[in-house]
Tab-separated table of C-alpha atoms and ligand atoms in Angstrom:
chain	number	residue	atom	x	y	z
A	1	UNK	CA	9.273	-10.877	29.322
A	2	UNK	CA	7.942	-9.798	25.903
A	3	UNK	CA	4.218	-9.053	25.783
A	4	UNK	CA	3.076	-10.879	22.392
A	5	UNK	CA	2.675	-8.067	19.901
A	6	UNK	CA	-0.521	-7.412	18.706
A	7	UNK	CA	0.038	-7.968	14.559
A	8	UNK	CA	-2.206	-5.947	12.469
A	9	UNK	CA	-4.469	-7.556	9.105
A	10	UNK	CA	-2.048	-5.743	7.275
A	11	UNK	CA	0.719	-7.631	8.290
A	12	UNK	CA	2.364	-5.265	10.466
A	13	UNK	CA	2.577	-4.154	14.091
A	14	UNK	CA	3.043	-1.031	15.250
A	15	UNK	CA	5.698	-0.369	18.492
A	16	UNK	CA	4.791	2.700	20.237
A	17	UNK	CA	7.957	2.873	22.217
A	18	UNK	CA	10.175	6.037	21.570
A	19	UNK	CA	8.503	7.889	18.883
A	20	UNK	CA	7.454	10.946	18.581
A	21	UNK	CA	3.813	11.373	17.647
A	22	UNK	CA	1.577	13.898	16.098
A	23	UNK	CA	-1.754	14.162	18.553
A	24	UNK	CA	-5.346	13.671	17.132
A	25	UNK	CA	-6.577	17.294	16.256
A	26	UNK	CA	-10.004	18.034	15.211
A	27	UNK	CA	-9.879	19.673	11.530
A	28	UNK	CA	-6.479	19.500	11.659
A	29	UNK	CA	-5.002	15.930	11.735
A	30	UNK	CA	-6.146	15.309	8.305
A	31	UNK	CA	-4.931	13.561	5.486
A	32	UNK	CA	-2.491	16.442	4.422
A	33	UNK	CA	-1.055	17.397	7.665
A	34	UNK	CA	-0.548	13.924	8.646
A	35	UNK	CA	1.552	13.334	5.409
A	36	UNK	CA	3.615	16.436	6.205
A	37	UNK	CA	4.256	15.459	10.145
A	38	UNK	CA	5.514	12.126	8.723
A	39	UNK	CA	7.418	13.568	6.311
A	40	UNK	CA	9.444	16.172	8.687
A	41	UNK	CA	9.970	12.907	10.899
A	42	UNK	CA	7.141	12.479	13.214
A	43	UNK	CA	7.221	8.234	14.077
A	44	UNK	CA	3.176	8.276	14.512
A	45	UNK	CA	0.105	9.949	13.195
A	46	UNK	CA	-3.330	10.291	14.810
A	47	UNK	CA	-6.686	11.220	12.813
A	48	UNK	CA	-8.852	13.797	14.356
A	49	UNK	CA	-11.184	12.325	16.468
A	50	UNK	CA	-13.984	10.471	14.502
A	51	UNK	CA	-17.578	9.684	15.891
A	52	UNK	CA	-18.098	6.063	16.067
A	53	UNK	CA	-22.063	6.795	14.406
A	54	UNK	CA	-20.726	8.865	11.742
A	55	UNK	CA	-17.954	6.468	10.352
A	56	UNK	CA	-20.617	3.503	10.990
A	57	UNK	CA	-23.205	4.756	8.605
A	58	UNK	CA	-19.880	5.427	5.998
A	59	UNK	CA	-18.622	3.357	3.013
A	60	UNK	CA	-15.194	2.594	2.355
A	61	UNK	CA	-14.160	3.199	-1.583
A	62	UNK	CA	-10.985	2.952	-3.423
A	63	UNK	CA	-10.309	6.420	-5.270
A	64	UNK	CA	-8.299	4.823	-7.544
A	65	UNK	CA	-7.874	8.270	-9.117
A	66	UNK	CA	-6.417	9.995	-5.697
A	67	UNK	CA	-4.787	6.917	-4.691
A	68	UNK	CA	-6.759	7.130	-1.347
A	69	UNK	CA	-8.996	4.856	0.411
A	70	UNK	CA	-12.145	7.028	1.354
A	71	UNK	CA	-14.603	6.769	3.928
A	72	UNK	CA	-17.730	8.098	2.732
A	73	UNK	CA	-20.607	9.206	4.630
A	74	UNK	CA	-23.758	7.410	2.713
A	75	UNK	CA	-26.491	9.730	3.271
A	76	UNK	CA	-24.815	12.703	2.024
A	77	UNK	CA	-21.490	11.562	0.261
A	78	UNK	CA	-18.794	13.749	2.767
A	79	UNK	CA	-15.937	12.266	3.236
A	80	UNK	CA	-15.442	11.507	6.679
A	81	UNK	CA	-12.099	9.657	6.879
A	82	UNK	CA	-9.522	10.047	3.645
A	83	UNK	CA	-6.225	7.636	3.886
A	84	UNK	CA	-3.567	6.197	1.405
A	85	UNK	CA	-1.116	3.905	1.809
A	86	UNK	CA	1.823	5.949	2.291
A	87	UNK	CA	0.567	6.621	6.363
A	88	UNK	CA	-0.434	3.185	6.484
A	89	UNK	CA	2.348	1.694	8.760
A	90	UNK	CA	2.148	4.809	10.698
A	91	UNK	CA	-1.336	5.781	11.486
A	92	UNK	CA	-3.528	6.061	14.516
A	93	UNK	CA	-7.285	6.598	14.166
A	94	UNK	CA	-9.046	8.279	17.194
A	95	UNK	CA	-12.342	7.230	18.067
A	96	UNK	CA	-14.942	9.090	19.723
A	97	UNK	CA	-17.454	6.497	21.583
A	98	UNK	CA	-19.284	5.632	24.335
A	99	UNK	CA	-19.944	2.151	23.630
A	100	UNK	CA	-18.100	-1.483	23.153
A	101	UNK	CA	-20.320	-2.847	20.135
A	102	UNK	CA	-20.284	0.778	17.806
A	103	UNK	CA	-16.544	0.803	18.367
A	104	UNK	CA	-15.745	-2.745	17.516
A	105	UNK	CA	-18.130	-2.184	14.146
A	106	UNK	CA	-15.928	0.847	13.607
A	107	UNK	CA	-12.878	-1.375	14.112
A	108	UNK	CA	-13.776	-3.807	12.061
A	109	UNK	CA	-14.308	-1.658	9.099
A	110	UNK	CA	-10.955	0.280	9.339
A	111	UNK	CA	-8.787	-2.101	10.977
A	112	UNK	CA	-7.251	-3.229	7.160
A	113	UNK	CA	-6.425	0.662	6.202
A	114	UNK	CA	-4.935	1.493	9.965
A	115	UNK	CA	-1.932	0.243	11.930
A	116	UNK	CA	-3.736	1.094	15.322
A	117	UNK	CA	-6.933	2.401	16.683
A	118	UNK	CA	-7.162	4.840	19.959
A	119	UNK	CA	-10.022	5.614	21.981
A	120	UNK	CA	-10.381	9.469	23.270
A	121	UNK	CA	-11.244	8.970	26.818
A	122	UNK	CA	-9.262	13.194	26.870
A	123	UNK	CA	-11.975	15.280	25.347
A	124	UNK	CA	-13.494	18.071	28.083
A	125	UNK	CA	-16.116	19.470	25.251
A	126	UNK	CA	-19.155	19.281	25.888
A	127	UNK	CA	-20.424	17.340	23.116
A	128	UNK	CA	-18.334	14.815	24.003
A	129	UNK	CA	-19.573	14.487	27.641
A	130	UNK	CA	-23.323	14.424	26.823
A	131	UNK	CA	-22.514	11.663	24.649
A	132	UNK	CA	-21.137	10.165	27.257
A	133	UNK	CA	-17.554	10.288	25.089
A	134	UNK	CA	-14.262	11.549	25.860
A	135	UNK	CA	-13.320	12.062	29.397
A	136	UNK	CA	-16.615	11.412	30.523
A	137	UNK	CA	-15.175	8.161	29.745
A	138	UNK	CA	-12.641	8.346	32.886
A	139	UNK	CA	-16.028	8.794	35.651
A	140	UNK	CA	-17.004	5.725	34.313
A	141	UNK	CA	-14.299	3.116	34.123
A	142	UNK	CA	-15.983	-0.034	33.763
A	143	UNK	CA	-17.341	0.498	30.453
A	144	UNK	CA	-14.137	2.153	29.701
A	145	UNK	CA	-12.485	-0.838	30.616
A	146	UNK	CA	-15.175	-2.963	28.572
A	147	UNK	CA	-14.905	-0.902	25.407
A	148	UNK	CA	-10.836	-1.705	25.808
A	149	UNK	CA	-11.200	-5.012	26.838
A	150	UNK	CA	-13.699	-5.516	23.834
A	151	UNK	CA	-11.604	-3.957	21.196
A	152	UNK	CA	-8.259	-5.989	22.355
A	153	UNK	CA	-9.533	-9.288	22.014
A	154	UNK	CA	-11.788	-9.014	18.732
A	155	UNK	CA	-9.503	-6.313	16.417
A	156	UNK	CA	-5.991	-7.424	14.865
A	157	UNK	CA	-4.418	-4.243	15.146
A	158	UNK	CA	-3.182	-2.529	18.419
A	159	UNK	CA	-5.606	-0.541	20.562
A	160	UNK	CA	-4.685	2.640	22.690
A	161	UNK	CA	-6.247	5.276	24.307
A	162	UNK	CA	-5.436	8.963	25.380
A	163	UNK	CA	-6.299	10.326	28.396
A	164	UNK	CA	-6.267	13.245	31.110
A	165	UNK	CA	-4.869	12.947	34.726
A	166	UNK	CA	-7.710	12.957	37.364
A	167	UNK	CA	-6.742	15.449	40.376
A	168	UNK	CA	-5.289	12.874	42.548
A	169	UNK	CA	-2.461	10.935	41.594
A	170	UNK	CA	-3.220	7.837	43.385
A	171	UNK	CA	-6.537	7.924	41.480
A	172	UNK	CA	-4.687	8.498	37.947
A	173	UNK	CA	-2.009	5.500	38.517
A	174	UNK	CA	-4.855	2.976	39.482
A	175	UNK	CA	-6.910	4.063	36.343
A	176	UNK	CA	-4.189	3.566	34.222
A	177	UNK	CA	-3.271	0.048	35.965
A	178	UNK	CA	-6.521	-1.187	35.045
A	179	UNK	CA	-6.588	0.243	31.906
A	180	UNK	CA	-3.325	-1.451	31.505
A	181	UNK	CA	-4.847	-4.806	32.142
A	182	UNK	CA	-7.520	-4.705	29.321
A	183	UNK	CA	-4.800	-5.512	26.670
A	184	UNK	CA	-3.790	-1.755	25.473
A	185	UNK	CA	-0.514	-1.418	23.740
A	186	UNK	CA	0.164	2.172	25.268
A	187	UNK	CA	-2.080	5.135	26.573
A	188	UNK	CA	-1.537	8.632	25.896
A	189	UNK	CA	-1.680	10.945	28.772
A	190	UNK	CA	-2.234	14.637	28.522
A	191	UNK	CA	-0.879	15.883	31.710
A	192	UNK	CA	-3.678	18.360	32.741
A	193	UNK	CA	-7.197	17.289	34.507
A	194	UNK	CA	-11.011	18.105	32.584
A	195	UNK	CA	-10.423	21.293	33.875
A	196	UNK	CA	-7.763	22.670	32.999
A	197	UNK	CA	-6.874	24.057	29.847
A	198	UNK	CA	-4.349	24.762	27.629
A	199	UNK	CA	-2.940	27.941	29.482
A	200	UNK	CA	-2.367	26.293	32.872
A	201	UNK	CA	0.808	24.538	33.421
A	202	UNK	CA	1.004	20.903	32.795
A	203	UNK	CA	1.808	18.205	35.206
A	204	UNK	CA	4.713	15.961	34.002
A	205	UNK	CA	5.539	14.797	37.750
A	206	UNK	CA	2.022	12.798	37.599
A	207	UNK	CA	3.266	11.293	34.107
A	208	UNK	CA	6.123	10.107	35.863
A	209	UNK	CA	4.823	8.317	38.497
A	210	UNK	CA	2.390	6.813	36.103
A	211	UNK	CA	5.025	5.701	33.807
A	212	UNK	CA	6.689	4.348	36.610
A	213	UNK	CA	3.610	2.327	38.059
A	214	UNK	CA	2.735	0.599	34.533
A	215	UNK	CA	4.972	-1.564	32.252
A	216	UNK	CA	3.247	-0.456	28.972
A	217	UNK	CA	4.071	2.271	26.959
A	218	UNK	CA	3.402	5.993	28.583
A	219	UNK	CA	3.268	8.596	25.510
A	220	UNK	CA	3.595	12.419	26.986
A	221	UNK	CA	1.267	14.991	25.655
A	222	UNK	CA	0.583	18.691	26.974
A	223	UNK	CA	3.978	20.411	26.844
A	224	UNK	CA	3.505	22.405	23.775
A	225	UNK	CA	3.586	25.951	25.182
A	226	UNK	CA	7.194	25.203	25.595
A	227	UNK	CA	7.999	23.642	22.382
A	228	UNK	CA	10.360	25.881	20.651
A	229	UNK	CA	12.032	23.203	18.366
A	230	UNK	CA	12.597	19.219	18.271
A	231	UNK	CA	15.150	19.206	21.184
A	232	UNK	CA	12.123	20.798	23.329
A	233	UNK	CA	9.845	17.615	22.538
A	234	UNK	CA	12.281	14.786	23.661
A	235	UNK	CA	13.442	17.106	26.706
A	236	UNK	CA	9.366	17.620	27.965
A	237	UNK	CA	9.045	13.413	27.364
A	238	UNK	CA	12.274	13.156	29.363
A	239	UNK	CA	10.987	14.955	32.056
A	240	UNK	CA	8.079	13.061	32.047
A	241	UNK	CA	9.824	9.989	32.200
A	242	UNK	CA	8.305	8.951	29.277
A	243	UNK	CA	9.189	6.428	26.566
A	244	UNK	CA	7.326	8.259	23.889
A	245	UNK	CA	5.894	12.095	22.962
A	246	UNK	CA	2.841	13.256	21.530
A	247	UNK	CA	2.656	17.113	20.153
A	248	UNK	CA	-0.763	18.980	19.809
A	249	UNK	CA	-0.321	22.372	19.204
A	250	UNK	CA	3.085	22.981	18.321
A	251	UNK	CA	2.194	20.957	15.107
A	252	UNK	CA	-0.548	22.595	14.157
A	253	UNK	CA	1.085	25.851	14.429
A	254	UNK	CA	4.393	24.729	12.690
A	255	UNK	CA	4.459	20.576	11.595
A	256	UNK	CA	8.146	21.398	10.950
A	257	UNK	CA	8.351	21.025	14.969
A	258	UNK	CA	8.960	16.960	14.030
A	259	UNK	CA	12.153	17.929	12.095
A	260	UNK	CA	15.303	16.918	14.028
A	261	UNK	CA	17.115	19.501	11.720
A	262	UNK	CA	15.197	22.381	12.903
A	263	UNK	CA	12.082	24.523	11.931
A	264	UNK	CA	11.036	25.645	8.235
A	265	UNK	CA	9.368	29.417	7.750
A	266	UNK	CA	6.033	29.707	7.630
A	267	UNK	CA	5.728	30.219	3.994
A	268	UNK	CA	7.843	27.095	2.810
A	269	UNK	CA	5.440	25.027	5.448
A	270	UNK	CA	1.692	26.827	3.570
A	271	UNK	CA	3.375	25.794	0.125
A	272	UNK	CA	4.115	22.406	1.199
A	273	UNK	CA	0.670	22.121	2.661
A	274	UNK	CA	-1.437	24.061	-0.013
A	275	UNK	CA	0.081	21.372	-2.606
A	276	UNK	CA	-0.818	18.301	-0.136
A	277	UNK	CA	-4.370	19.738	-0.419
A	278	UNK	CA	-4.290	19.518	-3.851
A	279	UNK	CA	-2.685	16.157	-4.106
A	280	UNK	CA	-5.279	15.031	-2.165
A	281	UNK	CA	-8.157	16.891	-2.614
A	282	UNK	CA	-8.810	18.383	0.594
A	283	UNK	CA	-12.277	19.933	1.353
A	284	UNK	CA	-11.283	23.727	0.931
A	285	UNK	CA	-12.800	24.883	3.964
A	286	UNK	CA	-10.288	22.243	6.076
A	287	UNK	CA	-7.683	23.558	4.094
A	288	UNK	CA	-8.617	26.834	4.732
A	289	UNK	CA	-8.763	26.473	8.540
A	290	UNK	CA	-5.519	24.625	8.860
A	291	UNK	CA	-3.818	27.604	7.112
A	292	UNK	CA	-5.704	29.909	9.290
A	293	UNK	CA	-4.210	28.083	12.096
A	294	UNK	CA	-0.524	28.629	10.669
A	295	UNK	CA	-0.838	32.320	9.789
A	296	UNK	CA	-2.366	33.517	13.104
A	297	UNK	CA	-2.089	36.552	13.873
A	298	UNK	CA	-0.732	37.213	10.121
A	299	UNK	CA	-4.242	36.834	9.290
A	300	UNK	CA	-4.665	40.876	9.599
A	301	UNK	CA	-1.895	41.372	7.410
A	302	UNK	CA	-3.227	42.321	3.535
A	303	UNK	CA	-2.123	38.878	2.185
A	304	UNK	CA	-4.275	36.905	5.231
A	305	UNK	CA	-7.063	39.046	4.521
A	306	UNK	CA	-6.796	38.120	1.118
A	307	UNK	CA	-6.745	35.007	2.170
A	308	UNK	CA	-10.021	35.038	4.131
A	309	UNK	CA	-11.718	35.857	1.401
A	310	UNK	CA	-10.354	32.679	-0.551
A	311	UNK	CA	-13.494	29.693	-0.920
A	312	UNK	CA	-11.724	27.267	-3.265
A	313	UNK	CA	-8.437	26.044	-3.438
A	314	UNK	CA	-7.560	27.690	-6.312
A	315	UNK	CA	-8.031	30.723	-4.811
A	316	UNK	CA	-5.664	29.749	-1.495
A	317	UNK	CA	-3.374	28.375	-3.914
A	318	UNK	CA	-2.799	31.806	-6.307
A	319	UNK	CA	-2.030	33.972	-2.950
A	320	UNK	CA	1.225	31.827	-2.900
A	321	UNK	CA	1.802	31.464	-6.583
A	322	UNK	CA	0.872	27.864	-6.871
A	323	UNK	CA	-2.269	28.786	-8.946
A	324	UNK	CA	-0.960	26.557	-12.083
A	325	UNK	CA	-0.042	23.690	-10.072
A	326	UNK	CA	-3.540	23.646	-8.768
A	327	UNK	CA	-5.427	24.367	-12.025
A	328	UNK	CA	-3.374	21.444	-13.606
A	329	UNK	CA	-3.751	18.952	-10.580
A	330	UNK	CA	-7.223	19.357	-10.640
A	331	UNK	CA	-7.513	18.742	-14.287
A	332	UNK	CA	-5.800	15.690	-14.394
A	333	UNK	CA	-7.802	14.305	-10.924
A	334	UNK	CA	-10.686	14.994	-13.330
A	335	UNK	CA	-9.469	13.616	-16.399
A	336	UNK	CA	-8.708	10.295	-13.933
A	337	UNK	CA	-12.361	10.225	-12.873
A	338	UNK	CA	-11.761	11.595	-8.993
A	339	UNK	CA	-15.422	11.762	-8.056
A	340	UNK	CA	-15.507	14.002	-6.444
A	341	UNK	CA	-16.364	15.254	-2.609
A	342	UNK	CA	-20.194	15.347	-2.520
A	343	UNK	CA	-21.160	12.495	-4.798
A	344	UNK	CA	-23.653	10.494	-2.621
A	345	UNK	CA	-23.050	6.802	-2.594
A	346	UNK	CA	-25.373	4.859	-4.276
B	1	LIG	C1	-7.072	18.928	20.310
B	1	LIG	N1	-7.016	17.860	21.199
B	1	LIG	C2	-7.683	16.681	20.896
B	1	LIG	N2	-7.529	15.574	21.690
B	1	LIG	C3	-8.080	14.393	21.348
B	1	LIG	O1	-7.909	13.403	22.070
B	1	LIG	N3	-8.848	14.301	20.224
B	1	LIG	C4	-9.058	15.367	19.399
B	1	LIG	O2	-9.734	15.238	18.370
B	1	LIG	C5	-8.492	16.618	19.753
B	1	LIG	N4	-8.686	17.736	18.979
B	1	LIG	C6	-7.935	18.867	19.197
B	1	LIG	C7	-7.988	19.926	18.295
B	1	LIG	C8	-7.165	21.027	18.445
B	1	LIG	C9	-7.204	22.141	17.437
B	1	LIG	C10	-6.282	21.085	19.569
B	1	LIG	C11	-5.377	22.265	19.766
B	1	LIG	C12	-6.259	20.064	20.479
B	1	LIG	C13	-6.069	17.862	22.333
B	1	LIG	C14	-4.671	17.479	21.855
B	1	LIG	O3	-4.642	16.190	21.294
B	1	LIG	C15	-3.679	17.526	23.027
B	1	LIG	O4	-4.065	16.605	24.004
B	1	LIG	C16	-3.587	18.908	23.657
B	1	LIG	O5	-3.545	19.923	22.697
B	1	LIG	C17	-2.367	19.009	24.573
B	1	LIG	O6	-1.179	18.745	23.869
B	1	LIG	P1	-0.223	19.928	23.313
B	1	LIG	O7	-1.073	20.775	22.413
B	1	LIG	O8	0.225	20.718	24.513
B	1	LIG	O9	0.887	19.251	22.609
């Protein structure tokens, strides 16, 4: 039987069966590296994780002159969450919360400029935990069942949430059952406990079983030390047994990972990027740390320390010749009234 599919105020719903799926990344799931991980053929985007509090006390603008919607902070004008309708269809925004009534206020303010919202019940740090956020989420399932339960009945769009295995299996599959009842359309699983981390192995046999135990949507996550290419994405959510795949770091190190053709060089994928920032105006210091990301350990070659010296765009941009494209972008963003990104909202 067909669970009624949850249609979102924009019209559309999103199916989260067999795609492939860019993870929320802190710094680095923003709105230029989402663009590029939809363009090289990823099915589904997911913001960085936002703080319920922080996109609360934000107001949502039209930047008619970026052609984004922007999320503004009000008390001191950053932009906390930038979006445009080309990812609209497509995108996943990750919430960080701890609590049923900030996250529905949070849904009902994006719920028009988003095809789905998640809840990070994954995140080990500590901030997170104090805050009673991210996995601490998973010690205390009732009120992660309540914020769920709470976001499923009152939002129109489709609500998920991404989380880590507990040590026992039996434990993880009757979590995710009752999850399961709340209403969620899927659930991410990153297949390692709170305490493991990136460099221990991941455990796809627990995905399985879980996949097995549930009849919603299972998306892998945690197999990107092994991702090579495409074919190495589909093969890890195989193995998993898995309807859909969700890739952290590969991305960030390469977003060409999502293209079924095979990987782009470094360079082509900075270029691509660099001019995305533009586009779009990206805070230079984002920018900045995304490319950081890409160039690794090129960083100690003469052109990436060059490149930690850049501060503005501009700068970033000339390293890779794209200095007129970025002094005549910016011109015309002015000439169209962009307001900037530290205005404070009035
Ligand atoms: C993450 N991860 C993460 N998870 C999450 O739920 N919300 C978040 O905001 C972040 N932020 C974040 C930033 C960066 C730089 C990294 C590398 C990771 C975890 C991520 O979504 C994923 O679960 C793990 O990286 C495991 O998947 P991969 O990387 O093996 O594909």
């Amino acid at each position: 039987l067909l669970k009624k599919m949850t249609v979102g105020g924009n019209g559309t719903s999103l199916d989260y069966r067999n795609k492939v799926i860019m993870a929320p990344m802190v710094r680095v799931g923003t709105l230029p590296m989402r663009l590029m991980a939809l363009e090289f053929g990823a099915d589904i985007v997911y913001t960085e994780e936002l703080i319920d509090l922080k996109l609360m006390r934000s107001k949502r603008r039209v930047n008619a002159a970026l052609g984004t919607i922007d999320f503004v902070d009000r008390s001191d004008g950053t932009i906390v969450f930038r979006t445009c309708a080309k990812e609209r269809q497509q995108l996943v925004l990750q919430l960080g919360t701890s609590d049923a009534e900030r996250a529905l206020s949070v849904g009902k303010l994006v719920e028009n400029d988003i095809a789905g919202l998640d809840i990070n019940m994954g995140c080990p740090k500590e901030f997170s935990i104090k805050g009673g956020m991210g996995v601490a989420l998973l010690a205390q399932p009732d009120k992660a069942e309540h914020i769920l339960a709470t976001l499923c009945k009152n939002l129109s769009i489709p609500v998920t949430c991404k989380i880590r295995i507990l040590p026992d299996l039996n434990d993880t599959i009757k979590l995710v059952q009752r999850f399961a009842t709340t209403g969620i359309a899927a659930i991410a699983i990153h297949a390692r406990t709170r305490d493991e981390r990136p460099q221990h192995a991941p455990h796809p046999d627990f995905i399985r079983e879980v996949a097995k135990a549930v009849n919603i949507p299972v998306i892998a996550n945690g197999g990107s030390k092994e991702f090579q290419n495409y074919k190495d994405l589909i093969r890890f959510r195989d193995l998993c047994g898995a309807t859909s795949v969700m890739v952290g770091r590969a991305a960030q190190l390469n977003v060409s990972i999502f293209r079924k053709e095979g990987m782009l060089p470094m360079d082509d994928i900075i270029i691509k990027y660099l001019k995305l920032s533009v586009d779009y105006d990206n805070a230079a210091h984002n920018t900045k740390y995304c490319v950081q990301n890409i160039l690794k350990e090129l960083q100690e070659s003469p052109r990436g320390k060059q490149f930690l010296q850049c501060q503005t765009l501009q700068q970033m941009c000339e390293i890779w010749s794209l200095g007129d494209y970025c002094y005549r972008k910016q011109l015309e963003q002015k000439e169209r009234g962009n307001f900037g990104r530290r205005e404070v909202a009035p």
